[in-house]
Amino acid sequence: MMGRSMHALLSRLYPICRSLTGEGVRRTLSILREYLPGLEIREASSGTSCLDWTVPREWNIRDAWVEDETGKKWVDFRQCNLHAVGYSAPVDAWLTPEELDACLYSLPEQPRAIPYVTSYYAPRWGFCVPHELREKMKKHPGRFHAVIDSELKQGSLTYGELALPGETDREVLLSTYICHPSMANDNLSGPVTMAFLARWLSERPRRLTYRALFIPETLGSIVYLSRHLEALKAKVVAGYVLTCCGDERAWSFLPSRAGNSLADRAARHVLSHHTPGWVEYSFLTRGSDERNWCAPGVDLPVASIMRSKYGTFPEYHTSLDDLSLVTDKGLSEALEVYKLCLEALEGNAVWRATRLGEPQLGKRGLYPTVSFAGSAEGWVRDMKNILAYSDGEHDLLSIAELVGAPFTRCLEIAEKLTAAGLLAYSSD
Amino acid sequence: MMGRSMHALLSRLYPICRSLTGEGVRRTLSILREYLPGLEIREASSGTSCLDWTVPREWNIRDAWVEDETGKKWVDFRQCNLHAVGYSAPVDAWLTPEELDACLYSLPEQPRAIPYVTSYYAPRWGFCVPHELREKMKKHPGRFHAVIDSELKQGSLTYGELALPGETDREVLLSTYICHPSMANDNLSGPVTMAFLARWLSERPRRLTYRALFIPETLGSIVYLSRHLEALKAKVVAGYVLTCCGDERAWSFLPSRAGNSLADRAARHVLSHHTPGWVEYSFLTRGSDERNWCAPGVDLPVASIMRSKYGTFPEYHTSLDDLSLVTDKGLSEALEVYKLCLEALEGNAVWRATRLGEPQLGKRGLYPTVSFAGSAEGWVRDMKNILAYSDGEHDLLSIAELVGAPFTRCLEIAEKLTAAGLLAYSSD
Amino acid sequence: MMGRSMHALLSRLYPICRSLTGEGVRRTLSILREYLPGLEIREASSGTSCLDWTVPREWNIRDAWVEDETGKKWVDFRQCNLHAVGYSAPVDAWLTPEELDACLYSLPEQPRAIPYVTSYYAPRWGFCVPHELREKMKKHPGRFHAVIDSELKQGSLTYGELALPGETDREVLLSTYICHPSMANDNLSGPVTMAFLARWLSERPRRLTYRALFIPETLGSIVYLSRHLEALKAKVVAGYVLTCCGDERAWSFLPSRAGNSLADRAARHVLSHHTPGWVEYSFLTRGSDERNWCAPGVDLPVASIMRSKYGTFPEYHTSLDDLSLVTDKGLSEALEVYKLCLEALEGNAVWRATRLGEPQLGKRGLYPTVSFAGSAEGWVRDMKNILAYSDGEHDLLSIAELVGAPFTRCLEIAEKLTAAGLLAYSSD
């Protein structure tokens, strides 16, 4: 049910031509703000230096096509916005098929797919086409009229930021990107899942503070780091990059550079208990904003939970990554998995047993009064084990790992033991 | 031969009806004192607060039976003391079969076994019967006369303590329980093995001090902790709970909470070299007094070596755990394994090589004077390796693990090297 | 080609009768000095105390034989210098076959091989013979004339030392032994490989200092330690014992006692990338000078890379370990593997990324300007990963392990990134 609403939002965002900068990003953020009224829209002007980078000129595109001398359109941006290479310079020229071919991009091994290509930092124009079509265009006897009605101008890079304060200023960083044109798993599944996750967070009590960033990939995180590095380093205790989480294939996990941060531990725990068959990738194969969140000197504890990881699924960065690849079920499961992770972060803490030795559970109604073989199994055993490891050092997440039970069950037991006076909060 | 004496003691203790408190415990301790003249008998009065617990009233039972209107005894405590639920309140009542059935305990899956059931902390009475018999009793046309001639009174909990001082006050804690009625593997194998182990200890020179506790399970260790926690924490370097060690099935090991204490390391070493096929259980599956010895804030290094671990063998806590399950061979092997562990604790220390570089073994008669291929194998290789790791950091037990040789052999070599002036004692 | 020159040197050294002391060692060192003009020849007088040992008298042998009454030579030192037990006292006696047999050494399981036997520290004489021959000699009807024309006299132990200073005085210790008579894999492959390795080192710029020792095994390292322990402990950062590296069988690795020193890490890395099928032996099976370099209190980070490890190949310490077992190819491969290890030691360092976040590689020509699926693989991925782990803590060798790429490739990338100002040297 939630999946249907999520897919509806994704379908609404899908046709917009997003890029590193420009109106497509702004339109996307403005739709997301309908779901998240607190979402702040931020800008960084073209030419701004940020760390090692410079914000480029803003790019907008109105139309693009290739037509022949009869006026027949062979390539039409209005049919699919992947046709124009991202950040293409404007062009309006008649070219021979050979001349045009030098500006075409296609995938010989996926002859019907339109690839997704960008050229943010080198001036260039080009069209992305199915390889089948390219072959036909090569043989066309006449010339082609190539038009890209785009504009590169002084403008800005745009991103969205939502802060959800909690009881403490220990912060969870949620990051997703909003710079890809019409593709569904990579990457609209990310912002859609994050929008629903942030809305859920906004409606519940929060021990931790949450910061949700909807940014253009790579440069967005660089801009954000250039503005907020010290605050992030001081506050962030865990974080996730939300991307590629809308299909129904095997779950994937990409750890932080440190590999065993709180974010990693919560993610592995949740995946182990709730998504059989999940795969752990090496940090070496990272490809999204964890490249910056986890860079040396930044070192935030940011990991990523995905379904089909970027770069590994056949539809990746092509027109095949469409609305049918991402499903209601896939999106709602991603939301659930991320909720479980955040619940683990919220509930995790270090407790200390208040009694020396095993307490008398029976007199508190926590233990059967008749003792026989097997009477101390199940719930009772988990309760005793949670007591046994509540030594002021193990946090509940590590106890859940030891005990082999889902965090939610362990938290329920810990709360019951706390209510009975047998556990006391020790530290986060 | 030792096994036969051990089994004789076990058979003598078997008929006594032990419980958490009462005359059965005292009679058991008095027989054990024949073997261990230094055994001190201690008492804790009913009503004494100890940690989170309170010593309950003392329970004694003289007789119990169920008879029909013809005077035929259907259930007879004198045939098997498991028939009465432990700590049963007195009763003398005529009941319909349906009324009686509410106070019967049986095992549908083991229809001929009498289960072992207790109700120490909630007032209750009941009979434990074979499920087959229970089915027949249900169909009995007349009423039953249920009699339990028991008494709950102000009294005390009783336990035995034997201290065997050694050269140092670094202490080994040996703990076993004496609160189960007629069952052999769980638990008479424990006190019997401990009695013979303590007698052996009492007759040999001791570097370490030993403290052997014969206590009622759970509450006995709680009472002891409430009286001696600081001394235990200051002195105990290793310990074992002796239980379920009299049958001939696979060896089991239950580590301490810490998992790699000296007690754990010695036990794993001995089991690896002497009991092929042993199984290591998780501390999560503990069930005896290590629950208290290893609790947070107590944290003693106490492990347990068993044969068929409690809760895992079909006869567990039933009348089938009888004198035939425990054998002469099983008991004597348990004694041997525990002796090997204590010998490892006694012999373990850190040595330091006295010479820089490899010493000249040949001039001390420790090396063949003719050198050829293979002349440095076996004993010579072990000797060189023990020298190579005697760096003032590795203790001999860890060196034995590295070298892959039994501790006894390594100790013999270390003593030879010490006599030759090539090793010097560094620390415990 | 280099292999042919190496084998030529080996063949030239082969006939010399080396031992713990004596002219054979001096002649060997004098030939090696032709390759290494800086090689210094050192002596330690007979009777010198060094650590736990004493330098014995110097042994030289001119001839040795066993003849029968007809003057027929049954055993002739001039045919094979293994025939005389090393350090044999002089003898000139007529003996019955039974009397002589008590002084013969042979290998029943390798009936045609002459074993290598020594008796450095106990006065003794003897002949080593093929077991087949020994059987025939036993049945000889007449007496034998046994002559060993040897001399034990006040003299010295001789070794060679070559220091190759580098930019820093952090030192690499290369150690090989020169005390075996005519055997090729154990041990002439060691000094020959070391001679060529040292010559290569002498001709290249060196960041590190190298110390190459050609010593009699065991006592040579003891003598050296007795003279230079403090300097070695202060300076040596890695080292290798070169031995048994001239055949073509599987590569073997023997780690240092510490097991994860720089020498170990470099060796394992090089073997993993360049010698598939290599085998790691335990330090417990060591048998050469690492016994002293790695002894407690000395603890130098010295490992050993071999082909067929001493003690494990059938020809070991017999006349079968001859010029045909060691090949041009085997020797040149050993040289290459050791060069790769030293290159790793030379190139290894800790770098630190100079930019916060991932730097903009594209503007430096280090990244494709068009971005599409797969454009960040291969070299680009390795570059980003080297940046990601250059955190001032990981050295390049550990990064190469993480990245899974050969050190040489990682070094090339690190140098390119340094040239681009993206990495800065942090520490060794």
Tab-separated table of N, CA and C in Angstrom, chain A residues 181-249:
chain	number	residue	atom	x	y	z
A	181	PRO	N	18.589	11.821	-15.054
A	181	PRO	CA	17.330	11.966	-15.807
A	181	PRO	C	16.478	10.706	-15.658
A	182	SER	N	15.654	10.416	-16.632
A	182	SER	CA	14.638	9.370	-16.480
A	182	SER	C	15.211	7.963	-16.292
A	183	MET	N	15.606	7.664	-15.062
A	183	MET	CA	15.950	6.286	-14.710
A	183	MET	C	15.408	5.991	-13.322
A	184	ALA	N	14.980	4.749	-13.127
A	184	ALA	CA	14.150	4.453	-11.956
A	184	ALA	C	14.932	3.871	-10.785
A	185	ASN	N	15.659	2.781	-11.001
A	185	ASN	CA	16.356	2.177	-9.861
A	185	ASN	C	17.553	3.043	-9.500
A	186	ASP	N	18.409	3.324	-10.502
A	186	ASP	CA	19.444	4.330	-10.290
A	186	ASP	C	19.056	5.560	-11.113
A	187	ASN	N	18.282	6.583	-10.520
A	187	ASN	CA	18.357	6.671	-9.112
A	187	ASN	C	17.074	7.104	-8.433
A	188	LEU	N	15.934	7.123	-9.072
A	188	LEU	CA	14.779	7.681	-8.359
A	188	LEU	C	14.351	6.863	-7.149
A	189	SER	N	14.704	5.562	-7.132
A	189	SER	CA	14.342	4.764	-5.956
A	189	SER	C	14.920	5.379	-4.680
A	190	GLY	N	16.096	5.997	-4.785
A	190	GLY	CA	16.743	6.600	-3.616
A	190	GLY	C	15.956	7.760	-3.035
A	191	PRO	N	15.755	8.832	-3.806
A	191	PRO	CA	15.007	9.972	-3.239
A	191	PRO	C	13.584	9.609	-2.816
A	192	VAL	N	12.934	8.711	-3.545
A	192	VAL	CA	11.570	8.334	-3.159
A	192	VAL	C	11.580	7.620	-1.812
A	193	THR	N	12.490	6.637	-1.648
A	193	THR	CA	12.560	5.927	-0.370
A	193	THR	C	12.914	6.896	0.747
A	194	MET	N	13.829	7.809	0.457
A	194	MET	CA	14.243	8.746	1.494
A	194	MET	C	13.116	9.698	1.859
A	195	ALA	N	12.311	10.100	0.886
A	195	ALA	CA	11.187	10.988	1.199
A	195	ALA	C	10.215	10.300	2.154
A	196	PHE	N	9.890	9.055	1.875
A	196	PHE	CA	8.949	8.337	2.743
A	196	PHE	C	9.567	8.020	4.103
A	197	LEU	N	10.853	7.723	4.094
A	197	LEU	CA	11.549	7.437	5.352
A	197	LEU	C	11.584	8.689	6.228
A	198	ALA	N	11.879	9.827	5.609
A	198	ALA	CA	11.964	11.075	6.372
A	198	ALA	C	10.580	11.477	6.887
A	199	ARG	N	9.551	11.221	6.097
A	199	ARG	CA	8.201	11.540	6.574
A	199	ARG	C	7.844	10.687	7.781
A	200	TRP	N	8.197	9.409	7.719
A	200	TRP	CA	7.961	8.504	8.857
A	200	TRP	C	8.724	8.997	10.089
A	201	LEU	N	9.973	9.380	9.871
A	201	LEU	CA	10.780	9.890	10.987
A	201	LEU	C	10.169	11.151	11.592
A	202	SER	N	9.633	12.002	10.690
A	202	SER	CA	9.123	13.291	11.175
A	202	SER	C	7.912	13.102	12.077
A	203	GLU	N	7.285	11.922	11.967
A	203	GLU	CA	6.056	11.686	12.732
A	203	GLU	C	6.275	10.864	13.997
A	204	ARG	N	7.511	10.508	14.294
A	204	ARG	CA	7.737	9.688	15.491
A	204	ARG	C	8.708	10.406	16.437
A	205	PRO	N	8.641	10.022	17.738
A	205	PRO	CA	9.609	10.606	18.670
A	205	PRO	C	11.013	10.182	18.235
A	206	ARG	N	11.965	11.080	18.391
A	206	ARG	CA	13.321	10.786	17.930
A	206	ARG	C	14.313	11.041	19.055
A	207	ARG	N	15.092	10.038	19.369
A	207	ARG	CA	16.193	10.231	20.306
A	207	ARG	C	17.340	10.926	19.563
A	208	LEU	N	17.580	10.479	18.343
A	208	LEU	CA	18.664	11.027	17.521
A	208	LEU	C	18.132	12.114	16.601
A	209	THR	N	19.026	12.958	16.142
A	209	THR	CA	18.704	13.953	15.128
A	209	THR	C	19.003	13.356	13.755
A	210	TYR	N	18.173	13.709	12.777
A	210	TYR	CA	18.357	13.182	11.425
A	210	TYR	C	18.563	14.327	10.453
A	211	ARG	N	19.461	14.130	9.520
A	211	ARG	CA	19.708	15.124	8.477
A	211	ARG	C	19.584	14.410	7.134
A	212	ALA	N	18.581	14.793	6.352
A	212	ALA	CA	18.340	14.154	5.058
A	212	ALA	C	18.762	15.109	3.949
A	213	LEU	N	19.702	14.655	3.114
A	213	LEU	CA	20.221	15.483	2.030
A	213	LEU	C	19.811	14.915	0.674
A	214	PHE	N	19.167	15.758	-0.142
A	214	PHE	CA	18.850	15.406	-1.529
A	214	PHE	C	19.784	16.247	-2.392
A	215	ILE	N	20.860	15.641	-2.881
A	215	ILE	CA	21.936	16.404	-3.512
A	215	ILE	C	22.293	15.846	-4.877
A	216	PRO	N	22.866	16.689	-5.756
A	216	PRO	CA	23.447	16.117	-6.963
A	216	PRO	C	24.653	15.262	-6.552
A	217	GLU	N	24.796	14.092	-7.166
A	217	GLU	CA	25.841	13.150	-6.760
A	217	GLU	C	27.235	13.768	-6.927
A	218	THR	N	28.150	13.366	-6.118
A	218	THR	CA	29.549	13.801	-6.116
A	218	THR	C	29.666	15.280	-5.751
A	219	LEU	N	29.340	16.175	-6.675
A	219	LEU	CA	29.565	17.590	-6.397
A	219	LEU	C	28.675	18.074	-5.252
A	220	GLY	N	27.488	17.494	-5.123
A	220	GLY	CA	26.603	17.886	-4.033
A	220	GLY	C	27.223	17.568	-2.687
A	221	SER	N	27.815	16.402	-2.558
A	221	SER	CA	28.431	16.067	-1.270
A	221	SER	C	29.682	16.908	-1.041
A	222	ILE	N	30.387	17.219	-2.125
A	222	ILE	CA	31.575	18.087	-1.995
A	222	ILE	C	31.149	19.479	-1.505
A	223	VAL	N	30.106	20.019	-2.122
A	223	VAL	CA	29.612	21.328	-1.689
A	223	VAL	C	29.190	21.272	-0.223
A	224	TYR	N	28.464	20.226	0.128
A	224	TYR	CA	27.976	20.133	1.502
A	224	TYR	C	29.139	20.022	2.495
A	225	LEU	N	30.129	19.196	2.148
A	225	LEU	CA	31.304	19.054	3.013
A	225	LEU	C	32.034	20.382	3.156
A	226	SER	N	32.128	21.131	2.057
A	226	SER	CA	32.867	22.400	2.122
A	226	SER	C	32.175	23.385	3.054
A	227	ARG	N	30.880	23.181	3.251
A	227	ARG	CA	30.131	24.095	4.119
A	227	ARG	C	29.997	23.597	5.548
A	228	HIS	N	29.976	22.278	5.737
A	228	HIS	CA	29.552	21.748	7.041
A	228	HIS	C	30.454	20.659	7.599
A	229	LEU	N	31.693	20.577	7.127
A	229	LEU	CA	32.555	19.466	7.537
A	229	LEU	C	32.655	19.320	9.053
A	230	GLU	N	32.951	20.414	9.738
A	230	GLU	CA	33.202	20.288	11.177
A	230	GLU	C	31.966	19.814	11.923
A	231	ALA	N	30.800	20.350	11.536
A	231	ALA	CA	29.561	19.930	12.200
A	231	ALA	C	29.307	18.441	11.956
A	232	LEU	N	29.514	18.000	10.728
A	232	LEU	CA	29.294	16.593	10.418
A	232	LEU	C	30.232	15.711	11.247
A	233	LYS	N	31.510	16.088	11.278
A	233	LYS	CA	32.473	15.260	12.011
A	233	LYS	C	32.155	15.225	13.494
A	234	ALA	N	31.622	16.330	14.020
A	234	ALA	CA	31.325	16.382	15.453
A	234	ALA	C	30.076	15.584	15.810
A	235	LYS	N	29.120	15.513	14.886
A	235	LYS	CA	27.807	14.996	15.291
A	235	LYS	C	27.405	13.646	14.708
A	236	VAL	N	27.840	13.353	13.489
A	236	VAL	CA	27.265	12.180	12.813
A	236	VAL	C	27.751	10.868	13.444
A	237	VAL	N	26.819	10.060	13.884
A	237	VAL	CA	27.161	8.762	14.471
A	237	VAL	C	26.904	7.614	13.503
A	238	ALA	N	26.125	7.860	12.475
A	238	ALA	CA	25.842	6.820	11.483
A	238	ALA	C	25.186	7.499	10.295
A	239	GLY	N	25.262	6.852	9.156
A	239	GLY	CA	24.610	7.422	7.985
A	239	GLY	C	24.486	6.391	6.880
A	240	TYR	N	23.600	6.707	5.934
A	240	TYR	CA	23.395	5.820	4.790
A	240	TYR	C	23.227	6.640	3.524
A	241	VAL	N	23.748	6.113	2.419
A	241	VAL	CA	23.453	6.650	1.102
A	241	VAL	C	22.342	5.794	0.517
A	242	LEU	N	21.209	6.405	0.208
A	242	LEU	CA	20.064	5.664	-0.327
A	242	LEU	C	20.095	5.710	-1.849
A	243	THR	N	20.242	4.552	-2.459
A	243	THR	CA	20.279	4.478	-3.917
A	243	THR	C	19.988	3.057	-4.353
A	244	CYS	N	19.486	2.900	-5.567
A	244	CYS	CA	19.291	1.577	-6.183
A	244	CYS	C	18.559	0.622	-5.250
A	245	CYS	N	17.439	1.060	-4.711
A	245	CYS	CA	16.767	0.232	-3.723
A	245	CYS	C	15.312	-0.037	-4.099
A	246	GLY	N	14.998	-0.070	-5.395
A	246	GLY	CA	13.593	-0.227	-5.755
A	246	GLY	C	13.244	-1.485	-6.524
A	247	ASP	N	14.231	-2.285	-6.903
A	247	ASP	CA	13.874	-3.501	-7.648
A	247	ASP	C	13.681	-4.653	-6.657
A	248	GLU	N	13.517	-5.851	-7.161
A	248	GLU	CA	13.220	-6.970	-6.254
A	248	GLU	C	14.317	-8.017	-6.239
A	249	ARG	N	15.483	-7.666	-6.726
A	249	ARG	CA	16.565	-8.652	-6.741
A	249	ARG	C	17.290	-8.683	-5.398
